[in-house]
Short mmCIF file of C-alpha atoms and ligand atoms in Angstrom, two decimals:
data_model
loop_
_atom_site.label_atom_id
_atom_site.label_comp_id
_atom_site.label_asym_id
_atom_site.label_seq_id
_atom_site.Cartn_x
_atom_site.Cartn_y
_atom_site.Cartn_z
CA UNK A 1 7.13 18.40 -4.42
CA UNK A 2 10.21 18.63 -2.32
CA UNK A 3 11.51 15.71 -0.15
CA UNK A 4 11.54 16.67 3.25
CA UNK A 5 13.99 13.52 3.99
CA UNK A 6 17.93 14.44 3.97
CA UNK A 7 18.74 12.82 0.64
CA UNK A 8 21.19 10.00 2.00
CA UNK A 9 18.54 8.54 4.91
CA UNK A 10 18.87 5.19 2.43
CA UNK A 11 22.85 6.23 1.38
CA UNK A 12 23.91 2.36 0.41
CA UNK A 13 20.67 0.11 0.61
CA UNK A 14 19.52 -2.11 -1.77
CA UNK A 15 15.65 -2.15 -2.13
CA UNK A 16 13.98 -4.88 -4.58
CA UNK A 17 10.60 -3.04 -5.25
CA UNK A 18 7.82 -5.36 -6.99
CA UNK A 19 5.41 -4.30 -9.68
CA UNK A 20 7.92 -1.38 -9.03
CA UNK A 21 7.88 -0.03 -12.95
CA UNK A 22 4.48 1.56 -12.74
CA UNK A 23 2.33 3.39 -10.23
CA UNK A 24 2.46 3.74 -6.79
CA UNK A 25 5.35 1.10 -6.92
CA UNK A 26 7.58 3.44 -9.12
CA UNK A 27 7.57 6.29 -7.48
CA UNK A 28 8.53 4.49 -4.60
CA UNK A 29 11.56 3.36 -7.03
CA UNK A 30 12.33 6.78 -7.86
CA UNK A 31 12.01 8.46 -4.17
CA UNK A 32 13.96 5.31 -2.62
CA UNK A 33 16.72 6.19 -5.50
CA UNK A 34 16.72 9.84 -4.98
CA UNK A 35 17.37 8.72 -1.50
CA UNK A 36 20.11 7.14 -1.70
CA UNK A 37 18.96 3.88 -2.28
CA UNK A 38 20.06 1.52 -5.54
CA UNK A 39 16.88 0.17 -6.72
CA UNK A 40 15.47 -3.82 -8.47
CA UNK A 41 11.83 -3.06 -10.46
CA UNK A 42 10.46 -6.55 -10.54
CA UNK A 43 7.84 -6.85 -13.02
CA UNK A 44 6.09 -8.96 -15.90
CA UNK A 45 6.50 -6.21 -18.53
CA UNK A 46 10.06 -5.68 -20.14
CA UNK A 47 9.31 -2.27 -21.72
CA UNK A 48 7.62 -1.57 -18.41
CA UNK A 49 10.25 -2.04 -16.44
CA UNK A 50 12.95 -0.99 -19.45
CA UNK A 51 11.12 2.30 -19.47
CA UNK A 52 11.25 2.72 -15.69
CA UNK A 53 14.72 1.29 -15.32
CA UNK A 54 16.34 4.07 -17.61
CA UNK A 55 14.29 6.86 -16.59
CA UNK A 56 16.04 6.45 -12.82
CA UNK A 57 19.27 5.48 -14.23
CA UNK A 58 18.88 9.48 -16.49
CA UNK A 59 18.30 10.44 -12.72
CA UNK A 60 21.31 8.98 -11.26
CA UNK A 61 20.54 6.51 -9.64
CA UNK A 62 21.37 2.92 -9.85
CA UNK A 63 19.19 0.87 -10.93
CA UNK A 64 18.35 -2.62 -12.55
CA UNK A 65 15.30 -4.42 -14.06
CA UNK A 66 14.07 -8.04 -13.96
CA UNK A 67 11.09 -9.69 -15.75
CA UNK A 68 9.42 -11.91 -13.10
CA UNK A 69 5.60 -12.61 -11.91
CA UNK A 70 5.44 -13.11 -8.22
CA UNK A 71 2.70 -15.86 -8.71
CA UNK A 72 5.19 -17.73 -9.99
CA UNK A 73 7.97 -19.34 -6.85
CA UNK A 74 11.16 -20.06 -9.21
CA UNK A 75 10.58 -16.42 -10.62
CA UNK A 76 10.79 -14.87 -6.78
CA UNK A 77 13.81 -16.69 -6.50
CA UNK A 78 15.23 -15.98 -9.57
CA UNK A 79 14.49 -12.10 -8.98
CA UNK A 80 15.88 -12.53 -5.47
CA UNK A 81 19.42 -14.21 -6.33
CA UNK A 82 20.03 -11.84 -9.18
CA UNK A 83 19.86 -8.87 -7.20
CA UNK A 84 21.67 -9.85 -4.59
CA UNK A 85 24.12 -10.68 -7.64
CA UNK A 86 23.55 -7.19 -8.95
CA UNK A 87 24.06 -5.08 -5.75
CA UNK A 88 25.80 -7.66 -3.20
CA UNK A 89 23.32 -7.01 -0.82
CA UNK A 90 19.23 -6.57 -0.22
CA UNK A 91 17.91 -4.27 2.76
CA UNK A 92 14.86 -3.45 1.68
CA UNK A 93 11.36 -5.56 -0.27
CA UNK A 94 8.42 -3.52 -1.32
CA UNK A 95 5.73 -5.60 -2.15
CA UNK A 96 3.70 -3.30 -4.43
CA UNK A 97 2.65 -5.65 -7.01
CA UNK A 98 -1.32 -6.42 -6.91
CA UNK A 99 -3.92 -7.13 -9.28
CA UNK A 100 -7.26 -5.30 -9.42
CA UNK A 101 -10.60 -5.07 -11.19
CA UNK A 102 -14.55 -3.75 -10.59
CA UNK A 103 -16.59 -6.80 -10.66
CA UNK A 104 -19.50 -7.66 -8.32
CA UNK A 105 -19.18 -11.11 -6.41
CA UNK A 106 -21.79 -12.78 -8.31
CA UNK A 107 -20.15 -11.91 -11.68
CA UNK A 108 -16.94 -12.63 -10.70
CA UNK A 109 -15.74 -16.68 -11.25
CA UNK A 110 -13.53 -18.36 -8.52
CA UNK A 111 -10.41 -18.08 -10.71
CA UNK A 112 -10.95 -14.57 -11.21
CA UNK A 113 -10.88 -14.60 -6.96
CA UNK A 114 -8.21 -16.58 -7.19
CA UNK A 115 -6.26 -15.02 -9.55
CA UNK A 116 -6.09 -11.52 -6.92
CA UNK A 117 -5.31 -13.54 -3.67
CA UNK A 118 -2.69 -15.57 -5.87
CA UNK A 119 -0.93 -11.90 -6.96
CA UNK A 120 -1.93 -10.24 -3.98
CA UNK A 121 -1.16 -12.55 -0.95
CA UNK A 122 0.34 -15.45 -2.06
CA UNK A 123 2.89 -13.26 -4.32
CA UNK A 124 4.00 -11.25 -1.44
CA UNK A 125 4.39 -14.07 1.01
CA UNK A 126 6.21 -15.67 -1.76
CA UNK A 127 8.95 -12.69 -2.32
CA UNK A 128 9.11 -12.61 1.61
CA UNK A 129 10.02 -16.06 2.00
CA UNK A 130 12.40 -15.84 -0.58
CA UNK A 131 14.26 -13.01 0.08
CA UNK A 132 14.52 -13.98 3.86
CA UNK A 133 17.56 -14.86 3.78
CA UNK A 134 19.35 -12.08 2.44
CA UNK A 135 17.44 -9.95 5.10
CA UNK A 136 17.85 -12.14 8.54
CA UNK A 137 20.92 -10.31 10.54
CA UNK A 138 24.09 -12.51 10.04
CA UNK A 139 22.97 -12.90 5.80
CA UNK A 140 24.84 -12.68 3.01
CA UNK A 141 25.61 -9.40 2.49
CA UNK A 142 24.77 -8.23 6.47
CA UNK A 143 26.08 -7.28 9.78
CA UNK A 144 25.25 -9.56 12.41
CA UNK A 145 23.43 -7.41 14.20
CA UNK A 146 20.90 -5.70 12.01
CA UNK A 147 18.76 -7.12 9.64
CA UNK A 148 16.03 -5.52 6.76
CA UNK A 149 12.80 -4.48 6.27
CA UNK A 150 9.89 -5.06 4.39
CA UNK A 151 6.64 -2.76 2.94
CA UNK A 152 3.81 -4.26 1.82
CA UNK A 153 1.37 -2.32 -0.16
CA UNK A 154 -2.14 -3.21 0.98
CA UNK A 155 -5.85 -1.08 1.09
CA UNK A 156 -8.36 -0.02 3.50
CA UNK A 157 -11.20 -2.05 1.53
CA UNK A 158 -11.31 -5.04 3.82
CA UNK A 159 -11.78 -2.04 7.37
CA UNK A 160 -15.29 -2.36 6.23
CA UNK A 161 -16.58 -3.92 3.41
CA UNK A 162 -16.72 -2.42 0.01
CA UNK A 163 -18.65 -2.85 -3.39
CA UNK A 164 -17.55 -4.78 -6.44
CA UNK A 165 -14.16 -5.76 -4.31
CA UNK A 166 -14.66 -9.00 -2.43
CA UNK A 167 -11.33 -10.19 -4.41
CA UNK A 168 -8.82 -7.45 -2.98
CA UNK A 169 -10.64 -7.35 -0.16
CA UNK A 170 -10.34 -10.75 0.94
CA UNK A 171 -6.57 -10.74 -0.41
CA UNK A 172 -5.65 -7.53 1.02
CA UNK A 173 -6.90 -8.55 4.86
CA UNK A 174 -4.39 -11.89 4.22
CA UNK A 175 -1.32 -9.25 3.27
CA UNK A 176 -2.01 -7.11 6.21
CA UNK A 177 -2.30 -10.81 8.18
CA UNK A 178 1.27 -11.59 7.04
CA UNK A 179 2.54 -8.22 7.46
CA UNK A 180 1.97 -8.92 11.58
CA UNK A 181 2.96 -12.50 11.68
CA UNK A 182 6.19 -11.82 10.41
CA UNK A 183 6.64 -8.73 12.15
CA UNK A 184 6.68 -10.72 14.45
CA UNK A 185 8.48 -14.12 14.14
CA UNK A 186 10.94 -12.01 11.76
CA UNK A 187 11.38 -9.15 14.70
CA UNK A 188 12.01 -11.57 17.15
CA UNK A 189 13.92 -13.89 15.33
CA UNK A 190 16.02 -11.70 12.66
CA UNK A 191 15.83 -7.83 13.33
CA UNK A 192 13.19 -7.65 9.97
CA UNK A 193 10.66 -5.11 10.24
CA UNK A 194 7.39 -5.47 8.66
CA UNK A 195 5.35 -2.68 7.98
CA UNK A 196 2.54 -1.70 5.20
CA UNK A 197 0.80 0.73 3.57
CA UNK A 198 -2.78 1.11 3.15
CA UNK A 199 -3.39 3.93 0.49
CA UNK A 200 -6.42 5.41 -0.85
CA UNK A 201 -7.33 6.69 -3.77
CA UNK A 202 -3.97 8.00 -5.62
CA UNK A 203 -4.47 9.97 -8.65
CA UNK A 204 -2.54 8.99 -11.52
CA UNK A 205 -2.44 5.38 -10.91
CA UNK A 206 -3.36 2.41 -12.81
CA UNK A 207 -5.06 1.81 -9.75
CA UNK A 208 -7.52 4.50 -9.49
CA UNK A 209 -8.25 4.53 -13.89
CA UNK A 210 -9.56 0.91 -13.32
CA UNK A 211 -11.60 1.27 -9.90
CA UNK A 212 -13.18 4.91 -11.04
CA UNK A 213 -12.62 4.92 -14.74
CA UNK A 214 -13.24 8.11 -15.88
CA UNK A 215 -16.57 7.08 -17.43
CA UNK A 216 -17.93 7.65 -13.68
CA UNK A 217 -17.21 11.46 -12.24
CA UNK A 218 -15.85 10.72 -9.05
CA UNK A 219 -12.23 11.66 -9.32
CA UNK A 220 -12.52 14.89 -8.04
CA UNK A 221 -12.53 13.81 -4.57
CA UNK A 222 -15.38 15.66 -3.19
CA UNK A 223 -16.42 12.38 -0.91
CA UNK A 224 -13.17 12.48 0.55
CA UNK A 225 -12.51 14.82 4.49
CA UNK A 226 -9.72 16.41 2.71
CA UNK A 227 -11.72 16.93 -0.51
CA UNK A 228 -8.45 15.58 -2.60
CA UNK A 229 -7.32 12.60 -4.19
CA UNK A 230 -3.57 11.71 -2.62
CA UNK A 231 -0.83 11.87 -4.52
CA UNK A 232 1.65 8.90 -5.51
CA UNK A 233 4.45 11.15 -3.99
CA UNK A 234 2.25 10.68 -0.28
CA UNK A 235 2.77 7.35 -0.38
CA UNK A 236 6.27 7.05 -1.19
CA UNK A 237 7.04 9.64 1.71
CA UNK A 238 5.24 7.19 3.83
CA UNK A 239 7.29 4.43 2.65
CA UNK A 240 10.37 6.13 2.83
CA UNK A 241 9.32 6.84 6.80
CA UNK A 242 8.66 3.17 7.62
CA UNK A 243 12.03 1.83 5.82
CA UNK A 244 14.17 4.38 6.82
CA UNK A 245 15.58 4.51 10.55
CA UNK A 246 12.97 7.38 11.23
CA UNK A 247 10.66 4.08 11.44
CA UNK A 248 12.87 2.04 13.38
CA UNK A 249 10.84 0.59 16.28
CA UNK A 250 7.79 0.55 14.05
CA UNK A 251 7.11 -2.98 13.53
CA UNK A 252 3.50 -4.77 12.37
CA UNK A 253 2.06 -1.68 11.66
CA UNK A 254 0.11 -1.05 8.29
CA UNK A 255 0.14 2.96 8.38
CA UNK A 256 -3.12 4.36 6.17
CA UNK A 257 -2.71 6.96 4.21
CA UNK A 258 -6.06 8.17 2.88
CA UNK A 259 -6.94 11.24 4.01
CA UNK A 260 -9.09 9.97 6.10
CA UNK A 261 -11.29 8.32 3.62
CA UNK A 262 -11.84 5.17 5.20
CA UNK A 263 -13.47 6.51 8.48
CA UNK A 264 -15.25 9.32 6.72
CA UNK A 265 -19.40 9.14 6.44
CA UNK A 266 -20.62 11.23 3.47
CA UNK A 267 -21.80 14.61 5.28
CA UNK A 268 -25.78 14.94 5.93
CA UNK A 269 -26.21 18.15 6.94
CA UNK A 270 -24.38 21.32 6.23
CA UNK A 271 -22.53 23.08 9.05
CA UNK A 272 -24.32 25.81 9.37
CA UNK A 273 -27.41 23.60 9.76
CA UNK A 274 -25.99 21.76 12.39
CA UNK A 275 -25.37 24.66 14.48
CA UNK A 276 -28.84 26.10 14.11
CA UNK A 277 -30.76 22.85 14.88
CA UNK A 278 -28.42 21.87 17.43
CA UNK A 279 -29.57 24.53 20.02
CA UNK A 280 -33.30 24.68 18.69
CA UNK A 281 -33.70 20.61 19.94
CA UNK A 282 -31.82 21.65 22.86
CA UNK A 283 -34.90 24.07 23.73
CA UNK A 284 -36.95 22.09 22.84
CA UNK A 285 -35.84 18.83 24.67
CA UNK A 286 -35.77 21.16 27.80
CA UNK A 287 -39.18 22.30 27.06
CA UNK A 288 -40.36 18.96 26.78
CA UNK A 289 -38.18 16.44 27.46
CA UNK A 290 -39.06 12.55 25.86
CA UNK A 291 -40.34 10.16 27.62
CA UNK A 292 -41.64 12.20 30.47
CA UNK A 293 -45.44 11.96 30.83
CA UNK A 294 -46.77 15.67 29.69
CA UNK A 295 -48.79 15.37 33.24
CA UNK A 296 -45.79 15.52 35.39
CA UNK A 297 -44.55 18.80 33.82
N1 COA B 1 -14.16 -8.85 -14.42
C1 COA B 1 -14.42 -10.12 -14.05
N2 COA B 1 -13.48 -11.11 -14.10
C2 COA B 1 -12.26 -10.78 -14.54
C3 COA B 1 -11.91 -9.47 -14.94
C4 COA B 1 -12.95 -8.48 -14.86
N3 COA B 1 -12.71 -7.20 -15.20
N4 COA B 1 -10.60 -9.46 -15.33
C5 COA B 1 -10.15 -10.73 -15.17
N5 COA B 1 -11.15 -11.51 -14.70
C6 COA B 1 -11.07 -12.95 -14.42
C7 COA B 1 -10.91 -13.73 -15.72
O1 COA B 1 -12.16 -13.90 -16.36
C8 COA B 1 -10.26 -15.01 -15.24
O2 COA B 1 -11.21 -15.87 -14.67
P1 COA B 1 -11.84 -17.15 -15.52
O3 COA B 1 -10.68 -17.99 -15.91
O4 COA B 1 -12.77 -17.82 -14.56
O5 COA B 1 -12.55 -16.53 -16.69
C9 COA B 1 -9.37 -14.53 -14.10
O6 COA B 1 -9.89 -13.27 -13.67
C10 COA B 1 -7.94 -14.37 -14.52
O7 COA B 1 -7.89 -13.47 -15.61
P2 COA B 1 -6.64 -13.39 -16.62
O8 COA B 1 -6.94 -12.27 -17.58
O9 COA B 1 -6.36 -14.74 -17.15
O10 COA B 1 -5.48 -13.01 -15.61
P3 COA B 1 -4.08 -12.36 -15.88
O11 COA B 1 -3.14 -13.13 -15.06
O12 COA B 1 -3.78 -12.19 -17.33
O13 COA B 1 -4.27 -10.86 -15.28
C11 COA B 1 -5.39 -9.47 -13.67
C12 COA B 1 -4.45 -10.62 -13.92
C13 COA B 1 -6.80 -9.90 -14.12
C14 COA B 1 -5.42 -9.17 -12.17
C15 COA B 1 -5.04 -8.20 -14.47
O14 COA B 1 -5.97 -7.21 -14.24
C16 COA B 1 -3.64 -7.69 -14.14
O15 COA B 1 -2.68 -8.17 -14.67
N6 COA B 1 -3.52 -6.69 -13.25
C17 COA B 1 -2.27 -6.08 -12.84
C18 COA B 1 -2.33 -4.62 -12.86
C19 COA B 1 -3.34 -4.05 -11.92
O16 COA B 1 -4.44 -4.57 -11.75
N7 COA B 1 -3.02 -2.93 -11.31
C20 COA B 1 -3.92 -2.26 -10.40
C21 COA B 1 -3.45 -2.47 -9.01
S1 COA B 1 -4.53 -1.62 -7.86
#
């Protein structure tokens, strides 16, 4: 689908874009690049990110790969430093890295629990801390008078609760924590906005083959209001939105983009149903209203 974004809103940005060689996290890549923007996939797989690095480079746009696992503190830093030795600059960290699996909370061990909140939250507080610097207003690379931004990529598990998912759930509400505590002490401090993203289900992600592999029929998004699945290309207009200066005084906010999905009830009555029974109680209640003693009427 077509971009409705001018194709230069992120003309000469820099955007470091973790876990950004697959999924949700590469099309962000390739919309930020068609954008404008020159473009650092952070990720643990070379031919993952070799792959993803030359397909945007056969598109134009520049771009650069570096093995790294955000659980790990010297690997932030190393991803950091080299692309601000890359590109001379950073404007922009998508945090779209995250680790996922079905697994019910009795079944699942503490290191498996850990093992989510340590890629989840910890990784993308990690890559926030150290990219800081090159973000702050005044930082290598930076006016003094405007600094970056940051996405991170979070859900809409933790709104409610949700089945086989107490991992990402618990990790996911610590992300969207972060995401407004340095919205704010960045905001004030630094002129760094922090925003996120909550998708729901995405077709076509490694995402959604692991949470509804296709041994259980529920892809075709019949539970959902908008009876569809999104698309990755929904989420990386969002993203494009909150980074670019269209978002600029949106700050703390974690926009969902689901459809709907995570406020929807599964439908128990047909329309049409609704509209006949509706007036018939009506009668009736007039008829006969509860909790008036028959006597009285
Ligand atoms: N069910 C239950 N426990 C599981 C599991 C599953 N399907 N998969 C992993 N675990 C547990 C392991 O048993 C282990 O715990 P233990 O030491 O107590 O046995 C713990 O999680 C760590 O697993 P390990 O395989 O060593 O971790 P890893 O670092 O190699 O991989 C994952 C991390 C498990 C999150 C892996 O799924 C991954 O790399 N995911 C990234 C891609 C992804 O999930 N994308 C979707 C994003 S929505």
């Amino acid at each position: 689908m077509e971009s409705p974004f001018k194709p230069d809103v992120l003309k000469g940005k820099v955007a470091l874009i973790t876990g950004g060689g697959s999924g949700i996290g590469f099309e962000i890549s390739t919309q930020f690049g068609k954008h404008g923007a020159s473009i650092a996939i952070m990720g643990r797989r070379k031919q993952v990110i070799d792959s993803a690095v030359s397909t945007l480079q056969a598109l134009g746009i520049p771009a650069f790969g570096i093995e790294g696992d955000v659980r790990k503190q010297e690997d932030a830093r190393r991803v950091v430093e080299s692309t601000y030795k890359h590109f001379g600059r950073i404007d922009i960290l998508v945090n779209a890295a995250a680790g996922n699996f079905l697994v019910s909370a009795e079944d699942l061990s503490p290191n498996g629990f850990r093992t989510v909140i340590d890629i989840d939250s910890v990784g993308t507080f990690t890559m926030c801390h150290e990219v800081l610097k090159y973000l702050k207003k005044g930082g290598p690379g930076r006016s003094s008078s405007s600094g970056g931004t940051i996405l991170n990529i979070s859900a809409t598990l933790h709104y409610t609760a949700s089945w086989y998912q107490i991992h990402v759930s618990a990790a996911k509400a610590a992300v969207d924590a972060t995401t407004r505590s340095l919205a704010l002490e960045w905001g004030a401090d630094y002129d760094i906005r922090v925003n996120g993203i909550a998708p729901g289900p995405i077709s076509d992600t490694p995402g959604i083959s692991k949470l509804a592999p296709e041994e259980i029929d529920n892809k075709s998004g019949d539970y959902m209001p908008l009876y569809k699945l999104g698309e990755k290309w929904d989420i990386a207009m969002s993203a494009l939105y909150l980074v670019s200066d269209a978002g600029k005084f949106i700050n703390g906010t974690t926009l969902i983009v689901d459809g709907g999905l995570w406020l929807s009830r599964p439908r128990h009555l047909p329309k049409e149903a609704v509209k006949k029974l509706s007036r018939a109680v009506e009668k009736r209640s007039r008829k006969t209203p509860v909790g008036v003693p028959t006597s009285k009427l």
